[in-house]
PDB file of C-alpha atoms in Angstrom:
ATOM      1  CA  MET A   1      17.935  14.787  -9.617  1.00 53.00           C
ATOM      2  CA  VAL A   2      16.545  11.599  -8.059  1.00 65.00           C
ATOM      3  CA  MET A   3      13.197  12.886  -6.802  1.00 63.00           C
ATOM      4  CA  ALA A   4      10.445  15.218  -8.044  1.00 66.00           C
ATOM      5  CA  VAL A   5       6.920  16.133  -6.907  1.00 65.00           C
ATOM      6  CA  LEU A   6       4.154  16.824  -9.420  1.00 67.00           C
ATOM      7  CA  ASN A   7       1.383  18.986  -7.941  1.00 68.00           C
ATOM      8  CA  PHE A   8      -1.980  19.187  -9.651  1.00 70.00           C
ATOM      9  CA  PRO A   9      -3.734  22.527 -10.255  1.00 72.00           C
ATOM     10  CA  ASP A  10      -7.109  23.253  -8.674  1.00 71.00           C
ATOM     11  CA  ARG A  11     -10.312  23.476 -10.722  1.00 73.00           C
ATOM     12  CA  ASN A  12      -9.440  27.084 -11.650  1.00 78.00           C
ATOM     13  CA  GLY A  13      -6.039  26.081 -13.025  1.00 75.00           C
ATOM     14  CA  ASN A  14      -4.075  27.582 -10.111  1.00 74.00           C
ATOM     15  CA  LEU A  15      -1.116  25.684  -8.698  1.00 69.00           C
ATOM     16  CA  PRO A  16      -1.195  25.108  -4.930  1.00 62.00           C
ATOM     17  CA  SER A  17       0.765  27.297  -2.564  1.00 63.00           C
ATOM     18  CA  PRO A  18       3.290  25.663  -0.189  1.00 58.00           C
ATOM     19  CA  GLY A  19       1.931  23.861   2.850  1.00 53.00           C
ATOM     20  CA  LEU A  20       0.903  20.329   3.722  1.00 48.00           C
ATOM     21  CA  ARG A  21      -2.801  20.573   2.955  1.00 50.00           C
ATOM     22  CA  GLN A  22      -2.226  22.623  -0.202  1.00 48.00           C
ATOM     23  CA  VAL A  23      -0.001  20.062  -1.956  1.00 46.00           C
ATOM     24  CA  VAL A  24      -2.442  17.122  -1.938  1.00 54.00           C
ATOM     25  CA  PRO A  25      -3.015  15.527  -4.357  1.00 60.00           C
ATOM     26  CA  ALA A  26       0.520  15.136  -5.574  1.00 61.00           C
ATOM     27  CA  LEU A  27       2.487  12.519  -7.456  1.00 63.00           C
ATOM     28  CA  PHE A  28       5.914  11.659  -6.059  1.00 64.00           C
ATOM     29  CA  LEU A  29       8.434  10.524  -8.644  1.00 65.00           C
ATOM     30  CA  HIS A  30      11.631   8.770  -7.533  1.00 62.00           C
ATOM     31  CA  LYS A  31      14.516   7.390  -9.518  1.00 61.00           C
ATOM     32  CA  SER A  32      14.089   3.661  -9.079  1.00 57.00           C
ATOM     33  CA  ASP A  33      16.614   0.859  -8.738  1.00 56.00           C
ATOM     34  CA  GLU A  34      16.572  -1.857 -11.400  1.00 57.00           C
ATOM     35  CA  GLU A  35      15.230  -4.455  -8.941  1.00 54.00           C
ATOM     36  CA  SER A  36      11.882  -2.707  -8.268  1.00 49.00           C
ATOM     37  CA  GLY A  37       9.185  -5.006  -9.684  1.00 51.00           C
ATOM     38  CA  ARG A  38       5.405  -5.094  -9.172  1.00 54.00           C
ATOM     39  CA  LEU A  39       3.600  -1.906  -8.150  1.00 54.00           C
ATOM     40  CA  ARG A  40       6.344  -0.521  -5.956  1.00 60.00           C
ATOM     41  CA  PHE A  41       9.800   0.908  -6.276  1.00 62.00           C
ATOM     42  CA  SER A  42      13.101   0.377  -4.497  1.00 62.00           C
ATOM     43  CA  TRP A  43      14.845   3.600  -3.656  1.00 61.00           C
ATOM     44  CA  SER A  44      18.640   3.638  -3.538  1.00 59.00           C
ATOM     45  CA  LEU A  45      18.598   6.510  -0.989  1.00 58.00           C
ATOM     46  CA  ASP A  46      16.794   4.161   1.426  1.00 65.00           C
ATOM     47  CA  ASN A  47      19.116   1.132   1.028  1.00 71.00           C
ATOM     48  CA  GLY A  48      16.878  -0.423  -1.646  1.00 67.00           C
ATOM     49  CA  LYS A  49      13.872  -0.785   0.661  1.00 72.00           C
ATOM     50  CA  PRO A  50      10.637  -1.355  -1.327  1.00 72.00           C
ATOM     51  CA  HIS A  51       8.240   1.605  -1.185  1.00 74.00           C
ATOM     52  CA  ALA A  52       4.546   1.989  -1.962  1.00 77.00           C
ATOM     53  CA  MET A  53       3.545   3.126  -5.420  1.00 73.00           C
ATOM     54  CA  ALA A  54       0.524   5.106  -4.198  1.00 76.00           C
ATOM     55  CA  CYS A  55      -0.667   6.648  -0.952  1.00 80.00           C
ATOM     56  CA  PHE A  56      -4.309   7.103   0.024  1.00 81.00           C
ATOM     57  CA  ILE A  57      -5.384   9.761   2.523  1.00 82.00           C
ATOM     58  CA  THR A  58      -7.955   9.156   5.240  1.00 85.00           C
ATOM     59  CA  PRO A  59      -9.237  11.179   8.203  1.00 86.00           C
ATOM     60  CA  ARG A  60      -9.816   7.929  10.188  1.00 90.00           C
ATOM     61  CA  ILE A  61      -6.644   5.875   9.923  1.00 92.00           C
ATOM     62  CA  GLN A  62      -7.077   4.088  13.278  1.00 93.00           C
ATOM     63  CA  GLU A  63     -10.494   2.719  12.240  1.00 94.00           C
ATOM     64  CA  LEU A  64      -9.043   1.557   8.937  1.00 92.00           C
ATOM     65  CA  PHE A  65      -6.048  -0.013  10.692  1.00 94.00           C
ATOM     66  CA  GLU A  66      -8.366  -1.995  12.993  1.00 95.00           C
ATOM     67  CA  ARG A  67     -10.374  -3.252   9.980  1.00 95.00           C
ATOM     68  CA  PHE A  68      -7.146  -4.248   8.233  1.00 94.00           C
ATOM     69  CA  LYS A  69      -6.033  -6.280  11.283  1.00 94.00           C
ATOM     70  CA  GLU A  70      -9.475  -7.924  11.634  1.00 96.00           C
ATOM     71  CA  ASN A  71      -9.396  -8.971   7.971  1.00 95.00           C
ATOM     72  CA  GLY A  72      -5.812 -10.269   7.886  1.00 95.00           C
ATOM     73  CA  VAL A  73      -4.312  -7.532   5.694  1.00 95.00           C
ATOM     74  CA  ASN A  74      -0.529  -7.888   5.367  1.00 94.00           C
ATOM     75  CA  ILE A  75       0.676  -4.807   7.302  1.00 95.00           C
ATOM     76  CA  LEU A  76       4.309  -4.110   6.401  1.00 91.00           C
ATOM     77  CA  GLU A  77       5.033  -1.007   8.470  1.00 89.00           C
ATOM     78  CA  GLU A  78       3.511   1.549  10.808  1.00 91.00           C
ATOM     79  CA  ARG A  79       5.202   4.926  11.205  1.00 87.00           C
ATOM     80  CA  VAL A  80       4.561   8.626  11.707  1.00 87.00           C
ATOM     81  CA  THR A  81       5.584  11.049   8.932  1.00 77.00           C
ATOM     82  CA  SER A  82       3.643  14.297   9.323  1.00 78.00           C
ATOM     83  CA  GLY A  83       0.862  12.056  10.647  1.00 85.00           C
ATOM     84  CA  PRO A  84       0.183   8.322  11.093  1.00 92.00           C
ATOM     85  CA  ASN A  85       1.111   6.145   8.131  1.00 91.00           C
ATOM     86  CA  ILE A  86       0.482   2.449   7.319  1.00 93.00           C
ATOM     87  CA  THR A  87       2.184   0.498   4.536  1.00 91.00           C
ATOM     88  CA  PHE A  88       0.575  -2.764   3.457  1.00 92.00           C
ATOM     89  CA  ALA A  89       0.638  -5.351   0.672  1.00 88.00           C
ATOM     90  CA  ASP A  90      -2.396  -6.554  -1.262  1.00 85.00           C
ATOM     91  CA  PRO A  91      -2.882 -10.286  -2.060  1.00 85.00           C
ATOM     92  CA  ASP A  92      -0.804  -9.871  -5.260  1.00 78.00           C
ATOM     93  CA  GLY A  93       2.161  -8.397  -3.350  1.00 79.00           C
ATOM     94  CA  ASN A  94       1.634  -4.801  -4.526  1.00 79.00           C
ATOM     95  CA  ILE A  95       2.637  -2.244  -1.887  1.00 82.00           C
ATOM     96  CA  TRP A  96       0.216   0.545  -0.892  1.00 86.00           C
ATOM     97  CA  GLU A  97       0.193   3.227   1.762  1.00 88.00           C
ATOM     98  CA  ILE A  98      -2.475   4.956   3.881  1.00 89.00           C
ATOM     99  CA  TRP A  99      -1.758   8.307   5.559  1.00 87.00           C
ATOM    100  CA  GLN A 100      -3.654  10.619   7.868  1.00 88.00           C
ATOM    101  CA  PRO A 101      -2.365  14.209   7.691  1.00 80.00           C
TER     102      PRO A 101
END
């Protein structure tokens, strides 16, 4: 297996039922290529493209995107995957992701 998802139980110890809003927060674990480096991973199923190590969720991604552009944040990619998604690099080159479900 090259990918797994770790879901966290709620405050009562119950695991979430299937569905987009019920599986957050979750930790996505991928088998990484040897060339990963920094806080990111390269995934062989995506031709070794570097991926973010963590994804933050926001209800106002467009506002955040505008602030990022105004402040010179290094935006790497914009896409839609079950909602708008922005991948960016911090000043140290670490890759992060913001998503609006």
